[in-house]
Amino acid sequence: MEQAFLEELRHALEQERDKLAAELKSFARPDPKMAGDWDSQMPQFEPAEHGSHSSLEEEADEVEEYETRLATEHSLESRLLQVNQALTRMNAGTYGKCAKCGKEISPERLRANPAAEFDMEHS
Ligand SMILES: [Zn+2]
């Protein structure tokens, strides 16, 4: 792979990594016990009288909001992991090869997704 192309992809990966980390930081905190894992913060709604109609509705809203956050957190987290793994492969010199068969992944595919781990055949 050409060095200039590799650097272009590295740049794209680093930018995506920073963007994903910033998005995660806006509603989650990194888990100090597990590298790469993030914990969503429970949304803070105004407390209401317990058992009242509005309180039950609010609790339902909180749970719904929290579930949305968890789903978003999960997808950001797994994408961030892929991006970091691609950067690790770049540093190890194994970047751009299919993790299954070892064939070179096409430049078009890498341009579309610089974190691609497999070629077309094994994706
Ligand atoms: Zn393959």
JSON list of C-alpha atoms and ligand atoms in Angstrom, two decimals:
[
{"chain": "A", "resi": 1, "resn": "MET", "atom": "CA", "xyz": [0.00, 0.00, 0.00]},
{"chain": "A", "resi": 2, "resn": "GLU", "atom": "CA", "xyz": [1.24, 3.47, -0.83]},
{"chain": "A", "resi": 3, "resn": "GLN", "atom": "CA", "xyz": [2.45, 5.48, 2.11]},
{"chain": "A", "resi": 4, "resn": "ALA", "atom": "CA", "xyz": [0.41, 8.55, 1.12]},
{"chain": "A", "resi": 5, "resn": "PHE", "atom": "CA", "xyz": [-2.79, 6.50, 0.96]},
{"chain": "A", "resi": 6, "resn": "LEU", "atom": "CA", "xyz": [-2.00, 4.88, 4.30]},
{"chain": "A", "resi": 7, "resn": "GLU", "atom": "CA", "xyz": [-1.47, 8.28, 5.90]},
{"chain": "A", "resi": 8, "resn": "GLU", "atom": "CA", "xyz": [-4.76, 9.51, 4.43]},
{"chain": "A", "resi": 9, "resn": "LEU", "atom": "CA", "xyz": [-6.58, 6.56, 5.99]},
{"chain": "A", "resi": 10, "resn": "ARG", "atom": "CA", "xyz": [-4.75, 7.01, 9.30]},
{"chain": "A", "resi": 11, "resn": "HIS", "atom": "CA", "xyz": [-5.87, 10.61, 9.36]},
{"chain": "A", "resi": 12, "resn": "ALA", "atom": "CA", "xyz": [-9.48, 9.59, 8.65]},
{"chain": "A", "resi": 13, "resn": "LEU", "atom": "CA", "xyz": [-9.35, 6.98, 11.41]},
{"chain": "A", "resi": 14, "resn": "GLU", "atom": "CA", "xyz": [-7.90, 9.41, 13.95]},
{"chain": "A", "resi": 15, "resn": "GLN", "atom": "CA", "xyz": [-10.55, 11.98, 13.14]},
{"chain": "A", "resi": 16, "resn": "GLU", "atom": "CA", "xyz": [-13.30, 9.42, 13.48]},
{"chain": "A", "resi": 17, "resn": "ARG", "atom": "CA", "xyz": [-11.83, 8.17, 16.77]},
{"chain": "A", "resi": 18, "resn": "ASP", "atom": "CA", "xyz": [-11.83, 11.71, 18.21]},
{"chain": "A", "resi": 19, "resn": "LYS", "atom": "CA", "xyz": [-15.38, 12.33, 17.01]},
{"chain": "A", "resi": 20, "resn": "LEU", "atom": "CA", "xyz": [-16.67, 9.08, 18.51]},
{"chain": "A", "resi": 21, "resn": "ALA", "atom": "CA", "xyz": [-14.88, 9.73, 21.80]},
{"chain": "A", "resi": 22, "resn": "ALA", "atom": "CA", "xyz": [-16.36, 13.25, 21.97]},
{"chain": "A", "resi": 23, "resn": "GLU", "atom": "CA", "xyz": [-19.86, 11.89, 21.32]},
{"chain": "A", "resi": 24, "resn": "LEU", "atom": "CA", "xyz": [-19.47, 9.23, 23.99]},
{"chain": "A", "resi": 25, "resn": "LYS", "atom": "CA", "xyz": [-18.13, 11.77, 26.49]},
{"chain": "A", "resi": 26, "resn": "SER", "atom": "CA", "xyz": [-21.27, 13.88, 26.04]},
{"chain": "A", "resi": 27, "resn": "PHE", "atom": "CA", "xyz": [-23.41, 11.30, 27.85]},
{"chain": "A", "resi": 28, "resn": "ALA", "atom": "CA", "xyz": [-21.16, 8.54, 29.15]},
{"chain": "A", "resi": 29, "resn": "ARG", "atom": "CA", "xyz": [-18.03, 8.14, 31.22]},
{"chain": "A", "resi": 30, "resn": "PRO", "atom": "CA", "xyz": [-15.17, 5.79, 30.40]},
{"chain": "A", "resi": 31, "resn": "ASP", "atom": "CA", "xyz": [-15.26, 2.72, 32.62]},
{"chain": "A", "resi": 32, "resn": "PRO", "atom": "CA", "xyz": [-12.03, 2.86, 34.67]},
{"chain": "A", "resi": 33, "resn": "LYS", "atom": "CA", "xyz": [-12.14, -0.90, 35.19]},
{"chain": "A", "resi": 34, "resn": "MET", "atom": "CA", "xyz": [-12.44, -1.88, 31.54]},
{"chain": "A", "resi": 35, "resn": "ALA", "atom": "CA", "xyz": [-10.52, -0.23, 28.72]},
{"chain": "A", "resi": 36, "resn": "GLY", "atom": "CA", "xyz": [-12.75, 0.68, 25.79]},
{"chain": "A", "resi": 37, "resn": "ASP", "atom": "CA", "xyz": [-15.93, 0.36, 27.83]},
{"chain": "A", "resi": 38, "resn": "TRP", "atom": "CA", "xyz": [-18.18, 3.31, 28.60]},
{"chain": "A", "resi": 39, "resn": "ASP", "atom": "CA", "xyz": [-21.00, 3.73, 31.09]},
{"chain": "A", "resi": 40, "resn": "SER", "atom": "CA", "xyz": [-24.07, 5.73, 30.16]},
{"chain": "A", "resi": 41, "resn": "GLN", "atom": "CA", "xyz": [-25.22, 8.21, 32.75]},
{"chain": "A", "resi": 42, "resn": "MET", "atom": "CA", "xyz": [-28.80, 7.89, 33.92]},
{"chain": "A", "resi": 43, "resn": "PRO", "atom": "CA", "xyz": [-30.62, 10.99, 32.68]},
{"chain": "A", "resi": 44, "resn": "GLN", "atom": "CA", "xyz": [-31.59, 13.41, 35.44]},
{"chain": "A", "resi": 45, "resn": "PHE", "atom": "CA", "xyz": [-35.21, 14.43, 35.39]},
{"chain": "A", "resi": 46, "resn": "GLU", "atom": "CA", "xyz": [-36.88, 16.59, 38.01]},
{"chain": "A", "resi": 47, "resn": "PRO", "atom": "CA", "xyz": [-38.01, 14.38, 40.89]},
{"chain": "A", "resi": 48, "resn": "ALA", "atom": "CA", "xyz": [-41.80, 14.17, 41.26]},
{"chain": "A", "resi": 49, "resn": "GLU", "atom": "CA", "xyz": [-44.13, 12.89, 43.96]},
{"chain": "A", "resi": 50, "resn": "HIS", "atom": "CA", "xyz": [-43.76, 9.16, 44.11]},
{"chain": "A", "resi": 51, "resn": "GLY", "atom": "CA", "xyz": [-46.74, 7.16, 42.86]},
{"chain": "A", "resi": 52, "resn": "SER", "atom": "CA", "xyz": [-48.42, 10.10, 41.20]},
{"chain": "A", "resi": 53, "resn": "HIS", "atom": "CA", "xyz": [-49.45, 9.91, 37.58]},
{"chain": "A", "resi": 54, "resn": "SER", "atom": "CA", "xyz": [-46.77, 12.32, 36.40]},
{"chain": "A", "resi": 55, "resn": "SER", "atom": "CA", "xyz": [-44.09, 10.48, 38.34]},
{"chain": "A", "resi": 56, "resn": "LEU", "atom": "CA", "xyz": [-44.91, 7.20, 36.63]},
{"chain": "A", "resi": 57, "resn": "GLU", "atom": "CA", "xyz": [-44.83, 8.89, 33.26]},
{"chain": "A", "resi": 58, "resn": "GLU", "atom": "CA", "xyz": [-41.54, 10.50, 34.08]},
{"chain": "A", "resi": 59, "resn": "GLU", "atom": "CA", "xyz": [-40.07, 7.23, 35.20]},
{"chain": "A", "resi": 60, "resn": "ALA", "atom": "CA", "xyz": [-41.13, 5.67, 31.92]},
{"chain": "A", "resi": 61, "resn": "ASP", "atom": "CA", "xyz": [-39.50, 8.56, 30.06]},
{"chain": "A", "resi": 62, "resn": "GLU", "atom": "CA", "xyz": [-36.32, 8.12, 32.06]},
{"chain": "A", "resi": 63, "resn": "VAL", "atom": "CA", "xyz": [-36.14, 4.42, 31.30]},
{"chain": "A", "resi": 64, "resn": "GLU", "atom": "CA", "xyz": [-36.83, 5.04, 27.62]},
{"chain": "A", "resi": 65, "resn": "GLU", "atom": "CA", "xyz": [-34.19, 7.75, 27.45]},
{"chain": "A", "resi": 66, "resn": "TYR", "atom": "CA", "xyz": [-31.71, 5.53, 29.27]},
{"chain": "A", "resi": 67, "resn": "GLU", "atom": "CA", "xyz": [-32.37, 2.63, 26.88]},
{"chain": "A", "resi": 68, "resn": "THR", "atom": "CA", "xyz": [-31.84, 4.92, 23.91]},
{"chain": "A", "resi": 69, "resn": "ARG", "atom": "CA", "xyz": [-28.56, 6.04, 25.41]},
{"chain": "A", "resi": 70, "resn": "LEU", "atom": "CA", "xyz": [-27.44, 2.47, 26.00]},
{"chain": "A", "resi": 71, "resn": "ALA", "atom": "CA", "xyz": [-28.17, 1.55, 22.39]},
{"chain": "A", "resi": 72, "resn": "THR", "atom": "CA", "xyz": [-26.31, 4.64, 21.12]},
{"chain": "A", "resi": 73, "resn": "GLU", "atom": "CA", "xyz": [-23.48, 3.98, 23.54]},
{"chain": "A", "resi": 74, "resn": "HIS", "atom": "CA", "xyz": [-23.20, 0.40, 22.33]},
{"chain": "A", "resi": 75, "resn": "SER", "atom": "CA", "xyz": [-22.98, 1.33, 18.65]},
{"chain": "A", "resi": 76, "resn": "LEU", "atom": "CA", "xyz": [-20.50, 4.18, 19.28]},
{"chain": "A", "resi": 77, "resn": "GLU", "atom": "CA", "xyz": [-18.44, 1.90, 21.51]},
{"chain": "A", "resi": 78, "resn": "SER", "atom": "CA", "xyz": [-18.19, -0.92, 19.00]},
{"chain": "A", "resi": 79, "resn": "ARG", "atom": "CA", "xyz": [-17.35, 1.48, 16.17]},
{"chain": "A", "resi": 80, "resn": "LEU", "atom": "CA", "xyz": [-14.67, 3.11, 18.34]},
{"chain": "A", "resi": 81, "resn": "LEU", "atom": "CA", "xyz": [-13.25, -0.33, 19.06]},
{"chain": "A", "resi": 82, "resn": "GLN", "atom": "CA", "xyz": [-13.07, -1.11, 15.32]},
{"chain": "A", "resi": 83, "resn": "VAL", "atom": "CA", "xyz": [-11.35, 2.21, 14.64]},
{"chain": "A", "resi": 84, "resn": "ASN", "atom": "CA", "xyz": [-8.83, 1.67, 17.44]},
{"chain": "A", "resi": 85, "resn": "GLN", "atom": "CA", "xyz": [-8.12, -1.86, 16.25]},
{"chain": "A", "resi": 86, "resn": "ALA", "atom": "CA", "xyz": [-7.49, -0.54, 12.72]},
{"chain": "A", "resi": 87, "resn": "LEU", "atom": "CA", "xyz": [-5.02, 2.02, 14.12]},
{"chain": "A", "resi": 88, "resn": "THR", "atom": "CA", "xyz": [-3.33, -0.77, 16.09]},
{"chain": "A", "resi": 89, "resn": "ARG", "atom": "CA", "xyz": [-3.00, -2.81, 12.89]},
{"chain": "A", "resi": 90, "resn": "MET", "atom": "CA", "xyz": [-1.44, 0.20, 11.17]},
{"chain": "A", "resi": 91, "resn": "ASN", "atom": "CA", "xyz": [1.17, 0.44, 13.89]},
{"chain": "A", "resi": 92, "resn": "ALA", "atom": "CA", "xyz": [1.77, -3.30, 13.71]},
{"chain": "A", "resi": 93, "resn": "GLY", "atom": "CA", "xyz": [2.12, -3.19, 9.91]},
{"chain": "A", "resi": 94, "resn": "THR", "atom": "CA", "xyz": [-0.72, -5.64, 9.32]},
{"chain": "A", "resi": 95, "resn": "TYR", "atom": "CA", "xyz": [-3.25, -3.03, 8.19]},
{"chain": "A", "resi": 96, "resn": "GLY", "atom": "CA", "xyz": [-5.18, -3.49, 4.94]},
{"chain": "A", "resi": 97, "resn": "LYS", "atom": "CA", "xyz": [-5.15, -7.28, 4.89]},
{"chain": "A", "resi": 98, "resn": "CYS", "atom": "CA", "xyz": [-8.22, -9.45, 5.37]},
{"chain": "A", "resi": 99, "resn": "ALA", "atom": "CA", "xyz": [-8.18, -10.90, 8.89]},
{"chain": "A", "resi": 100, "resn": "LYS", "atom": "CA", "xyz": [-9.57, -14.15, 7.53]},
{"chain": "A", "resi": 101, "resn": "CYS", "atom": "CA", "xyz": [-7.63, -14.92, 4.37]},
{"chain": "A", "resi": 102, "resn": "GLY", "atom": "CA", "xyz": [-4.77, -12.40, 4.45]},
{"chain": "A", "resi": 103, "resn": "LYS", "atom": "CA", "xyz": [-5.53, -10.96, 1.00]},
{"chain": "A", "resi": 104, "resn": "GLU", "atom": "CA", "xyz": [-5.22, -7.22, 0.52]},
{"chain": "A", "resi": 105, "resn": "ILE", "atom": "CA", "xyz": [-8.45, -5.32, 1.03]},
{"chain": "A", "resi": 106, "resn": "SER", "atom": "CA", "xyz": [-9.25, -3.15, -1.99]},
{"chain": "A", "resi": 107, "resn": "PRO", "atom": "CA", "xyz": [-8.45, 0.59, -1.73]},
{"chain": "A", "resi": 108, "resn": "GLU", "atom": "CA", "xyz": [-12.08, 1.44, -2.61]},
{"chain": "A", "resi": 109, "resn": "ARG", "atom": "CA", "xyz": [-13.28, -0.62, 0.32]},
{"chain": "A", "resi": 110, "resn": "LEU", "atom": "CA", "xyz": [-10.75, 0.93, 2.70]},
{"chain": "A", "resi": 111, "resn": "ARG", "atom": "CA", "xyz": [-11.65, 4.40, 1.50]},
{"chain": "A", "resi": 112, "resn": "ALA", "atom": "CA", "xyz": [-15.33, 3.70, 2.21]},
{"chain": "A", "resi": 113, "resn": "ASN", "atom": "CA", "xyz": [-14.51, 2.18, 5.59]},
{"chain": "A", "resi": 114, "resn": "PRO", "atom": "CA", "xyz": [-10.92, 2.68, 6.80]},
{"chain": "A", "resi": 115, "resn": "ALA", "atom": "CA", "xyz": [-11.68, 0.36, 9.76]},
{"chain": "A", "resi": 116, "resn": "ALA", "atom": "CA", "xyz": [-12.56, -2.57, 7.47]},
{"chain": "A", "resi": 117, "resn": "GLU", "atom": "CA", "xyz": [-11.12, -5.79, 8.85]},
{"chain": "A", "resi": 118, "resn": "PHE", "atom": "CA", "xyz": [-12.16, -8.17, 6.07]},
{"chain": "A", "resi": 119, "resn": "ASP", "atom": "CA", "xyz": [-12.21, -8.13, 2.28]},
{"chain": "A", "resi": 120, "resn": "MET", "atom": "CA", "xyz": [-15.48, -8.29, 0.31]},
{"chain": "A", "resi": 121, "resn": "GLU", "atom": "CA", "xyz": [-15.50, -12.06, 0.36]},
{"chain": "A", "resi": 122, "resn": "HIS", "atom": "CA", "xyz": [-15.27, -12.39, 4.14]},
{"chain": "A", "resi": 123, "resn": "SER", "atom": "CA", "xyz": [-17.18, -9.37, 5.37]},
{"chain": "B", "resi": 1, "resn": "ZN", "atom": "ZN", "xyz": [-10.77, -12.57, 3.02]}
]
